[in-house]
Amino acid sequence: MSQEEAKQNLEDIEKSNQVQNNIQQKDGEQQIQDGKQLSPEEELKLREKKAKKALNAKIYDLQKKLSRGIQVISQTEGKTPEELFSFKEATSNLFVLHFGIGEEVDYVTVKDYVNSVAGTHKLTVFPGLGYGYIQFDDVKKAEQTINSLERFEQIENCHYKEMTYEKKTRPTLFLYAHCKLTDICQNKNNDFPEASRKVDAPGLLFQEEFITQDYEKLIMEEIDKKEWNRLAKRKVQHYGYEFLYGINSINKDNKKDPIPDFLNNLMQTISKEVIKGEQPELDQLTINDYYPGDGIAPHFDTHSPFEEKIVIVSLNSGIVMSFKSYKNEEKHLFLPPRSILVLSGEVRYAWFHSIASRKVDKVEGDFNFRRRRVSLTFRTVQFKPCRCAYPFFCEDQGYDPVTMKKNNPLLPRDYHAKDDSTKVVAPKSEEEQKILDEVQQVITDGKPTNLEQKYVYEVYEKIAPHFSHTRYNPWPKIESFLKGLEPGSLVADIGCGNGKYLDCHNGDIYMIGTDRSENLISLARNRGEEIQVFSADCLKLPWVSSKFDNAISIAVIHHFSTPELRIHAINEILRILKVGGEALIYVWAFEQTEKSFSEQDVFVPWNLQNKYEDEKVVKGEIKPNTDIQINEAKQSVVYKRYYHVFKKGELEELISRIPNCKINDSYYDHANWVVKIEKTSE
Amino acid sequence: MRLLSHNLLQCNVKNCKSNNFPLKIQVDKSNIINCEFRKEPLVKLIPKLDWSALAITVHNLAKNKDFPEKYNPALLDDLKFMQDLHRILMETHIIEGALICEGCNKRYPIKNGIPNMILNDEEV
């Protein structure tokens, strides 16, 4: 080796030893400061000596890094180095020790390098960890990567490259992996689902690059001139109306600053392309400031305060939003900066959306490291009750949002904490099926059949006192219906049972109740001397036509065994109503958690406690005119009531066959489907 | 049963289409049960009444020939009359007795203030 070559070699080593040189320099400076003038040979020797020292230091350093790295991976993964690494043979996957913290710069630096030497690959980094994992589709690419690296013969398995991470330079080591990515992904905090740039969910609309970069920049600047409101976890700004976090609603009486002018262009485009006159214009804006690591728990926007369409514009950084349906379908959508997301229909009313609290998202095989993201959420304040098609999720249609998750019948069975087997209604017995088949074949001509006689009338007559004992709380929606009626209204409670609604009004209306069960009617009468009740059949009401202002029929019509009889009962309600009069009809819902059904025509057991029962029946000495079972364990006699439980929309369909009425409202309340119908003509 | 309730009742026996309203009342026991006189709801109820049916009933029961056979809006300003009407419609209760259809002679018993309007199978 010539002197020049030796010198060149040294310079190379010196260059590659930059980091160590910084430390070595001090020695060098020391030497010069000693004031000795060195001859060229001496200088070369000294440099050789320094280079060797530096080399040794570097080897020492790399050796330490390599063994420390292997140890760390091994400890973190809970596996031996032999399980993790392939020291002898090439494999198509590599571990990379980047010694960072798994943030964006580590990802980008490694990825750029591997791209430049081997091309396509999939790099995974783990937040908080100093190593990553590279997958190739071909072992050759892994070899290419390894071969591109520098190495020291003195250190086994050491393939490294000095890489510059932003401004800092760190040696980065690569090793063949023996394990799969899935073997090391256990309990990793980046074991999260991969998002798409496009998802299908009913009612979800999404468009990338909805605004220009210039406009985005302008909006960001203007927003930052405004004052931020600090919440526990993030900062917000509100315009149009005040948003109340405790109840997730807005204060409709408290108008705040209007939506700022610099958003006018955006608002106009949204109005034209999204709102399209289908709801009043957007008039409420919430701006959220999200930093990497911020998230928002699964939720949907409460129905009542806002109209259907909700518009979300993302600025400055992308983020993954997750959507989950009540059927547990999950979708993960990447919202890049400048994109618009519109939630409407099912996804707005009945899907949960959330943003996971993390600093990075996986998007179609790639990582998206989050930066500061500002989101604009536009809504239209609603001044009427919500009447969406998703009553189970709707506080305006009788579902309490607090208990919604727990009791929501639309959620899968395993969503609920515990299934109570007593709630499960058994399928019909052969005998029950036979009686049902028989009555469904005859033309009833508005007369109750043998089935109503045996499985409804007889049973209520028997269980009346016990039944009444369990039915004392009026349901709030019915109570408020009655309390909202015009003073002086004539109101019929058809099938009034123990009469709990007969005195549940403010005294200005005149209520009359009827029921088929004389025992229940007597109980109703006992509520007070002024209570007005009649024994009557709701298929043949004893009143003159077209007199009543209102009627209620609570949990009655589901006791009829044929559609013909159900329609007959509704017709009879309409007959007594005046034109323009309104009736409230409740029927048991198939979709409920209070009971679970496998079919719509069911025989629901009633456990009549022995204290309510005739002793002779308990002893089996006499038999009532219906099927009973003596349940000795529960000290009760089991009666069965016939029900036709209604599926969603079925009651509306039934009513659509009746010409002289219209449906003013329909909703779900207390395991019942409900309609408000109005008589439109005689 | 109040007389106001009675004013709404008719006989619904199959094919009984005439003379089925108002039902004749046979009183075995009646009671006056006092309740607050409130003019506003009463005024609103009056147009909903079948006045002539009410007049027939009052004439039959109380032999009270003073009760006007026809409704006249001036009555609303007659406080004495309105209080009487309150007594008739709201405070007079039939406790025991029967309702009888003058068209088909169907008899509906009243027990403990509850008329039993349920028809037999053949009457439906």
Short mmCIF file of N, CA, C and O in Angstrom, two decimals, chain A residues 445-448 453 486-490 506-512 515-518 521-522 525-526 529-537 540-545 547-549 572 575 578, chain B residues 1-14 17 21 31 33-36 38 40-41 44-45 47-50 89-90 93 95 99 112-119 121-122 124:
data_model
loop_
_atom_site.label_atom_id
_atom_site.label_comp_id
_atom_site.label_asym_id
_atom_site.label_seq_id
_atom_site.Cartn_x
_atom_site.Cartn_y
_atom_site.Cartn_z
N ASP A 445 -114.52 -12.32 11.34
CA ASP A 445 -115.63 -11.39 11.27
C ASP A 445 -115.67 -10.47 12.49
O ASP A 445 -116.72 -10.16 13.02
N GLY A 446 -114.49 -10.10 12.96
CA GLY A 446 -114.42 -9.16 14.07
C GLY A 446 -114.73 -9.76 15.43
O GLY A 446 -114.89 -9.03 16.40
N LYS A 447 -114.83 -11.09 15.48
CA LYS A 447 -115.07 -11.72 16.78
C LYS A 447 -113.77 -12.31 17.31
O LYS A 447 -113.01 -12.89 16.55
N PRO A 448 -113.56 -12.19 18.61
CA PRO A 448 -112.37 -12.82 19.18
C PRO A 448 -112.43 -14.33 18.98
O PRO A 448 -113.53 -14.92 18.99
N GLN A 453 -109.73 -15.97 23.64
CA GLN A 453 -110.56 -16.38 24.77
C GLN A 453 -109.70 -17.10 25.82
O GLN A 453 -109.73 -16.76 26.99
N GLU A 486 -105.52 18.99 24.83
CA GLU A 486 -106.35 20.19 25.04
C GLU A 486 -107.27 20.00 26.24
O GLU A 486 -107.88 18.94 26.38
N PRO A 487 -107.44 21.03 27.07
CA PRO A 487 -108.42 20.92 28.16
C PRO A 487 -109.80 20.63 27.56
O PRO A 487 -110.13 21.13 26.49
N GLY A 488 -110.56 19.80 28.24
CA GLY A 488 -111.88 19.44 27.76
C GLY A 488 -111.89 18.31 26.75
O GLY A 488 -112.94 17.97 26.21
N SER A 489 -110.73 17.72 26.49
CA SER A 489 -110.68 16.60 25.53
C SER A 489 -111.37 15.37 26.12
O SER A 489 -111.24 15.08 27.31
N LEU A 490 -112.07 14.67 25.24
CA LEU A 490 -112.64 13.36 25.60
C LEU A 490 -111.64 12.30 25.17
O LEU A 490 -111.29 12.24 24.00
N ASN A 506 -103.62 16.08 33.93
CA ASN A 506 -103.70 17.24 34.82
C ASN A 506 -105.11 17.67 35.18
O ASN A 506 -105.32 18.76 35.68
N GLY A 507 -106.09 16.80 34.95
CA GLY A 507 -107.44 17.08 35.43
C GLY A 507 -108.31 17.85 34.45
O GLY A 507 -109.50 18.01 34.69
N ASP A 508 -107.75 18.30 33.36
CA ASP A 508 -108.52 19.09 32.41
C ASP A 508 -109.16 18.25 31.32
O ASP A 508 -109.93 18.73 30.51
N ILE A 509 -108.77 16.98 31.24
CA ILE A 509 -109.34 16.13 30.19
C ILE A 509 -110.28 15.10 30.84
O ILE A 509 -110.23 14.88 32.04
N TYR A 510 -111.14 14.53 30.01
CA TYR A 510 -112.11 13.58 30.53
C TYR A 510 -111.78 12.19 29.99
O TYR A 510 -111.88 11.94 28.79
N MET A 511 -111.33 11.32 30.89
CA MET A 511 -110.88 10.00 30.44
C MET A 511 -111.85 8.91 30.83
O MET A 511 -112.36 8.88 31.94
N ILE A 512 -112.07 8.00 29.89
CA ILE A 512 -112.91 6.83 30.13
C ILE A 512 -112.13 5.59 29.70
O ILE A 512 -111.54 5.57 28.62
N ASP A 515 -111.93 -2.25 29.53
CA ASP A 515 -111.10 -3.44 29.45
C ASP A 515 -111.99 -4.65 29.39
O ASP A 515 -113.13 -4.64 29.84
N ARG A 516 -111.46 -5.72 28.82
CA ARG A 516 -112.21 -6.95 28.68
C ARG A 516 -112.25 -7.70 30.00
O ARG A 516 -113.19 -8.43 30.28
N SER A 517 -111.21 -7.50 30.80
CA SER A 517 -111.11 -8.26 32.06
C SER A 517 -111.85 -7.53 33.17
O SER A 517 -111.50 -6.42 33.55
N GLU A 518 -112.90 -8.19 33.70
CA GLU A 518 -113.68 -7.56 34.76
C GLU A 518 -112.86 -7.39 36.02
O GLU A 518 -113.02 -6.42 36.75
N ILE A 521 -110.72 -4.34 35.53
CA ILE A 521 -111.57 -3.16 35.56
C ILE A 521 -111.95 -2.79 37.00
O ILE A 521 -111.96 -1.62 37.38
N SER A 522 -112.22 -3.82 37.82
CA SER A 522 -112.54 -3.55 39.23
C SER A 522 -111.35 -2.90 39.93
O SER A 522 -111.52 -1.99 40.75
N ARG A 525 -111.22 0.66 38.92
CA ARG A 525 -112.30 1.39 39.59
C ARG A 525 -111.91 1.73 41.03
O ARG A 525 -112.26 2.78 41.55
N ASN A 526 -111.13 0.85 41.65
CA ASN A 526 -110.71 1.07 43.03
C ASN A 526 -109.74 2.23 43.18
O ASN A 526 -109.41 2.63 44.28
N GLU A 529 -113.25 7.16 43.25
CA GLU A 529 -114.69 7.16 42.96
C GLU A 529 -115.00 7.78 41.60
O GLU A 529 -116.02 7.51 41.01
N GLU A 530 -114.12 8.67 41.15
CA GLU A 530 -114.42 9.38 39.91
C GLU A 530 -113.95 8.63 38.66
O GLU A 530 -114.26 9.04 37.54
N ILE A 531 -113.20 7.56 38.88
CA ILE A 531 -112.68 6.80 37.73
C ILE A 531 -113.84 6.24 36.90
O ILE A 531 -114.77 5.64 37.43
N GLN A 532 -113.78 6.46 35.59
CA GLN A 532 -114.84 6.02 34.68
C GLN A 532 -114.37 4.82 33.87
O GLN A 532 -113.49 4.95 33.02
N VAL A 533 -114.96 3.66 34.20
CA VAL A 533 -114.55 2.46 33.47
C VAL A 533 -115.74 1.60 33.06
O VAL A 533 -116.79 1.64 33.72
N PHE A 534 -115.55 0.86 31.98
CA PHE A 534 -116.57 -0.06 31.47
C PHE A 534 -115.92 -1.38 31.15
O PHE A 534 -114.77 -1.41 30.73
N SER A 535 -116.66 -2.44 31.33
CA SER A 535 -116.21 -3.71 30.78
C SER A 535 -116.65 -3.72 29.33
O SER A 535 -117.84 -3.55 29.05
N ALA A 536 -115.70 -3.89 28.44
CA ALA A 536 -116.07 -3.95 27.03
C ALA A 536 -114.95 -4.59 26.25
O ALA A 536 -113.81 -4.64 26.70
N ASP A 537 -115.29 -5.07 25.07
CA ASP A 537 -114.32 -5.69 24.21
C ASP A 537 -113.84 -4.64 23.23
O ASP A 537 -114.64 -3.90 22.67
N LYS A 540 -115.36 -4.35 19.88
CA LYS A 540 -116.72 -3.81 19.80
C LYS A 540 -116.87 -2.80 20.93
O LYS A 540 -117.30 -3.13 22.02
N LEU A 541 -116.48 -1.58 20.66
CA LEU A 541 -116.51 -0.57 21.72
C LEU A 541 -117.94 -0.06 21.90
O LEU A 541 -118.69 0.05 20.95
N PRO A 542 -118.34 0.25 23.15
CA PRO A 542 -119.74 0.58 23.44
C PRO A 542 -120.09 2.03 23.18
O PRO A 542 -121.10 2.50 23.66
N TRP A 543 -119.25 2.75 22.45
CA TRP A 543 -119.46 4.17 22.31
C TRP A 543 -120.01 4.57 20.94
O TRP A 543 -119.79 3.86 19.95
N VAL A 544 -120.64 5.73 20.94
CA VAL A 544 -121.10 6.29 19.66
C VAL A 544 -119.89 6.68 18.82
O VAL A 544 -118.79 6.84 19.34
N SER A 545 -120.09 6.81 17.54
CA SER A 545 -118.97 7.08 16.64
C SER A 545 -118.58 8.56 16.68
O SER A 545 -119.39 9.43 16.99
N LYS A 547 -116.83 10.75 18.40
CA LYS A 547 -117.01 11.68 19.51
C LYS A 547 -115.69 12.02 20.21
O LYS A 547 -115.52 13.11 20.73
N PHE A 548 -114.80 11.05 20.27
CA PHE A 548 -113.62 11.22 21.11
C PHE A 548 -112.54 12.06 20.41
O PHE A 548 -112.33 11.96 19.20
N ASP A 549 -111.90 12.89 21.23
CA ASP A 549 -110.79 13.69 20.71
C ASP A 549 -109.52 12.83 20.60
O ASP A 549 -108.72 13.02 19.70
N GLU A 572 -111.81 0.13 15.04
CA GLU A 572 -112.77 0.44 16.10
C GLU A 572 -112.32 1.69 16.87
O GLU A 572 -113.13 2.54 17.23
N ARG A 575 -113.14 4.54 14.65
CA ARG A 575 -114.58 4.79 14.59
C ARG A 575 -115.02 5.77 15.67
O ARG A 575 -115.78 6.69 15.41
N LYS A 578 -113.22 11.50 16.55
CA LYS A 578 -113.71 12.48 15.60
C LYS A 578 -112.65 12.66 14.51
O LYS A 578 -111.48 12.28 14.70
N MET B 1 -120.74 5.33 37.35
CA MET B 1 -120.77 5.90 36.01
C MET B 1 -121.39 7.29 36.04
O MET B 1 -122.49 7.47 36.56
N ARG B 2 -120.64 8.24 35.49
CA ARG B 2 -121.17 9.59 35.41
C ARG B 2 -122.18 9.69 34.25
O ARG B 2 -122.09 8.93 33.28
N LEU B 3 -123.02 10.68 34.32
CA LEU B 3 -123.96 10.87 33.20
C LEU B 3 -123.22 11.38 31.95
O LEU B 3 -123.68 11.18 30.84
N LEU B 4 -122.10 12.02 32.17
CA LEU B 4 -121.30 12.41 31.02
C LEU B 4 -120.83 11.18 30.23
O LEU B 4 -120.90 11.14 29.01
N SER B 5 -120.39 10.16 30.97
CA SER B 5 -119.97 8.92 30.29
C SER B 5 -121.16 8.28 29.57
O SER B 5 -121.02 7.77 28.46
N HIS B 6 -122.27 8.33 30.25
CA HIS B 6 -123.48 7.72 29.67
C HIS B 6 -123.85 8.37 28.33
O HIS B 6 -124.33 7.72 27.41
N ASN B 7 -123.57 9.65 28.23
CA ASN B 7 -123.91 10.40 27.02
C ASN B 7 -123.17 9.89 25.77
O ASN B 7 -123.49 10.24 24.65
N LEU B 8 -122.15 9.07 26.00
CA LEU B 8 -121.35 8.55 24.88
C LEU B 8 -121.68 7.11 24.54
O LEU B 8 -121.20 6.57 23.54
N LEU B 9 -122.49 6.48 25.41
CA LEU B 9 -122.71 5.03 25.26
C LEU B 9 -123.84 4.70 24.30
O LEU B 9 -124.86 5.36 24.27
N GLN B 10 -123.62 3.68 23.54
CA GLN B 10 -124.71 3.18 22.70
C GLN B 10 -124.71 1.65 22.71
O GLN B 10 -123.74 1.01 23.10
N CYS B 11 -125.83 1.09 22.28
CA CYS B 11 -125.92 -0.37 22.21
C CYS B 11 -125.29 -0.83 20.90
O CYS B 11 -125.53 -0.25 19.85
N ASN B 12 -124.43 -1.83 21.01
CA ASN B 12 -123.73 -2.30 19.82
C ASN B 12 -124.08 -3.73 19.43
O ASN B 12 -123.30 -4.40 18.75
N VAL B 13 -125.22 -4.16 19.88
CA VAL B 13 -125.63 -5.51 19.52
C VAL B 13 -125.82 -5.58 17.99
O VAL B 13 -126.28 -4.63 17.37
N LYS B 14 -125.42 -6.72 17.45
CA LYS B 14 -125.50 -6.92 16.01
C LYS B 14 -126.91 -6.59 15.50
O LYS B 14 -127.90 -7.00 16.09
N LYS B 17 -129.69 -1.20 15.08
CA LYS B 17 -129.22 0.03 14.45
C LYS B 17 -130.09 1.24 14.77
O LYS B 17 -129.70 2.37 14.50
N PHE B 21 -129.63 4.59 21.12
CA PHE B 21 -128.98 5.68 21.82
C PHE B 21 -130.00 6.76 22.12
O PHE B 21 -130.81 7.09 21.24
N ASN B 31 -125.32 8.06 43.46
CA ASN B 31 -124.58 8.83 44.46
C ASN B 31 -124.22 10.19 43.89
O ASN B 31 -123.96 10.30 42.70
N ILE B 33 -121.24 12.57 44.11
CA ILE B 33 -119.85 12.65 44.59
C ILE B 33 -119.33 14.01 44.17
O ILE B 33 -119.19 14.30 42.98
N ASN B 34 -119.07 14.83 45.17
CA ASN B 34 -118.66 16.19 44.87
C ASN B 34 -117.30 16.24 44.21
O ASN B 34 -116.40 15.48 44.54
N CYS B 35 -117.19 17.12 43.22
CA CYS B 35 -115.86 17.40 42.66
C CYS B 35 -115.81 18.87 42.25
O CYS B 35 -116.85 19.52 42.08
N GLU B 36 -114.62 19.36 42.10
CA GLU B 36 -114.41 20.78 41.86
C GLU B 36 -115.12 21.25 40.59
O GLU B 36 -115.02 20.58 39.54
N ARG B 38 -115.15 23.34 37.54
CA ARG B 38 -114.18 24.09 36.73
C ARG B 38 -114.86 24.42 35.41
O ARG B 38 -115.17 23.53 34.62
N GLU B 40 -113.91 26.15 32.69
CA GLU B 40 -113.25 26.10 31.37
C GLU B 40 -113.35 24.73 30.70
O GLU B 40 -113.84 24.64 29.57
N PRO B 41 -112.93 23.64 31.39
CA PRO B 41 -113.07 22.33 30.71
C PRO B 41 -114.52 21.99 30.40
O PRO B 41 -114.81 21.39 29.37
N LYS B 44 -115.70 23.59 27.30
CA LYS B 44 -115.15 22.91 26.12
C LYS B 44 -115.80 21.56 25.86
O LYS B 44 -115.81 21.07 24.73
N LEU B 45 -116.35 20.96 26.94
CA LEU B 45 -117.00 19.65 26.77
C LEU B 45 -118.40 19.76 26.15
O LEU B 45 -118.83 18.87 25.43
N PRO B 47 -119.90 21.32 23.64
CA PRO B 47 -120.17 21.04 22.22
C PRO B 47 -120.02 19.57 21.85
O PRO B 47 -120.50 19.14 20.80
N LYS B 48 -119.35 18.81 22.70
CA LYS B 48 -119.14 17.39 22.38
C LYS B 48 -120.31 16.52 22.86
O LYS B 48 -120.37 15.34 22.56
N LEU B 49 -121.19 17.12 23.62
CA LEU B 49 -122.31 16.34 24.15
C LEU B 49 -123.38 16.17 23.09
O LEU B 49 -123.53 16.97 22.19
N ASP B 50 -124.14 15.09 23.26
CA ASP B 50 -125.37 14.98 22.49
C ASP B 50 -126.44 15.57 23.39
O ASP B 50 -126.92 14.92 24.32
N LEU B 89 -123.67 16.28 35.07
CA LEU B 89 -122.71 15.53 34.25
C LEU B 89 -121.59 14.91 35.08
O LEU B 89 -121.18 13.77 34.81
N MET B 90 -121.08 15.65 36.06
CA MET B 90 -119.84 15.25 36.71
C MET B 90 -120.04 14.63 38.09
O MET B 90 -119.24 13.83 38.54
N HIS B 93 -123.43 9.96 39.95
CA HIS B 93 -122.87 8.66 39.57
C HIS B 93 -123.92 7.58 39.75
O HIS B 93 -124.58 7.51 40.79
N ILE B 95 -124.42 3.90 40.56
CA ILE B 95 -123.60 2.86 41.19
C ILE B 95 -124.15 1.46 40.88
O ILE B 95 -123.42 0.55 40.52
N LEU B 99 -128.38 -0.52 32.17
CA LEU B 99 -128.62 0.29 30.98
C LEU B 99 -129.46 -0.58 30.05
O LEU B 99 -129.15 -1.75 29.87
N ASN B 112 -121.25 -1.82 41.03
CA ASN B 112 -120.14 -1.07 41.62
C ASN B 112 -119.69 0.08 40.70
O ASN B 112 -118.51 0.36 40.56
N GLY B 113 -120.68 0.67 40.04
CA GLY B 113 -120.37 1.82 39.17
C GLY B 113 -119.82 1.46 37.81
O GLY B 113 -119.48 2.33 37.03
N ILE B 114 -119.72 0.14 37.53
CA ILE B 114 -119.14 -0.29 36.26
C ILE B 114 -120.19 -0.94 35.37
O ILE B 114 -120.68 -2.03 35.68
N PRO B 115 -120.56 -0.30 34.27
CA PRO B 115 -121.47 -0.97 33.33
C PRO B 115 -120.73 -2.09 32.60
O PRO B 115 -119.58 -1.91 32.20
N ASN B 116 -121.39 -3.20 32.47
CA ASN B 116 -120.78 -4.30 31.73
C ASN B 116 -121.33 -4.29 30.30
O ASN B 116 -122.46 -4.68 30.06
N MET B 117 -120.50 -3.85 29.37
CA MET B 117 -120.94 -3.67 27.99
C MET B 117 -120.51 -4.84 27.09
O MET B 117 -120.60 -4.76 25.87
N ILE B 118 -120.01 -5.90 27.71
CA ILE B 118 -119.55 -7.03 26.91
C ILE B 118 -120.75 -7.79 26.34
O ILE B 118 -121.73 -8.05 27.05
N LEU B 119 -120.68 -8.09 25.06
CA LEU B 119 -121.78 -8.77 24.39
C LEU B 119 -121.56 -10.27 24.38
O LEU B 119 -120.43 -10.75 24.46
N ASP B 121 -121.60 -13.95 22.49
CA ASP B 121 -121.10 -14.35 21.19
C ASP B 121 -122.09 -14.06 20.07
O ASP B 121 -121.74 -13.52 19.03
N GLU B 122 -123.38 -14.41 20.34
CA GLU B 122 -124.39 -14.30 19.27
C GLU B 122 -124.81 -12.85 19.02
O GLU B 122 -125.45 -12.54 18.03
N VAL B 124 -122.63 -10.38 18.75
CA VAL B 124 -121.57 -9.65 18.04
C VAL B 124 -121.77 -9.79 16.53
O VAL B 124 -121.93 -10.90 16.04
#
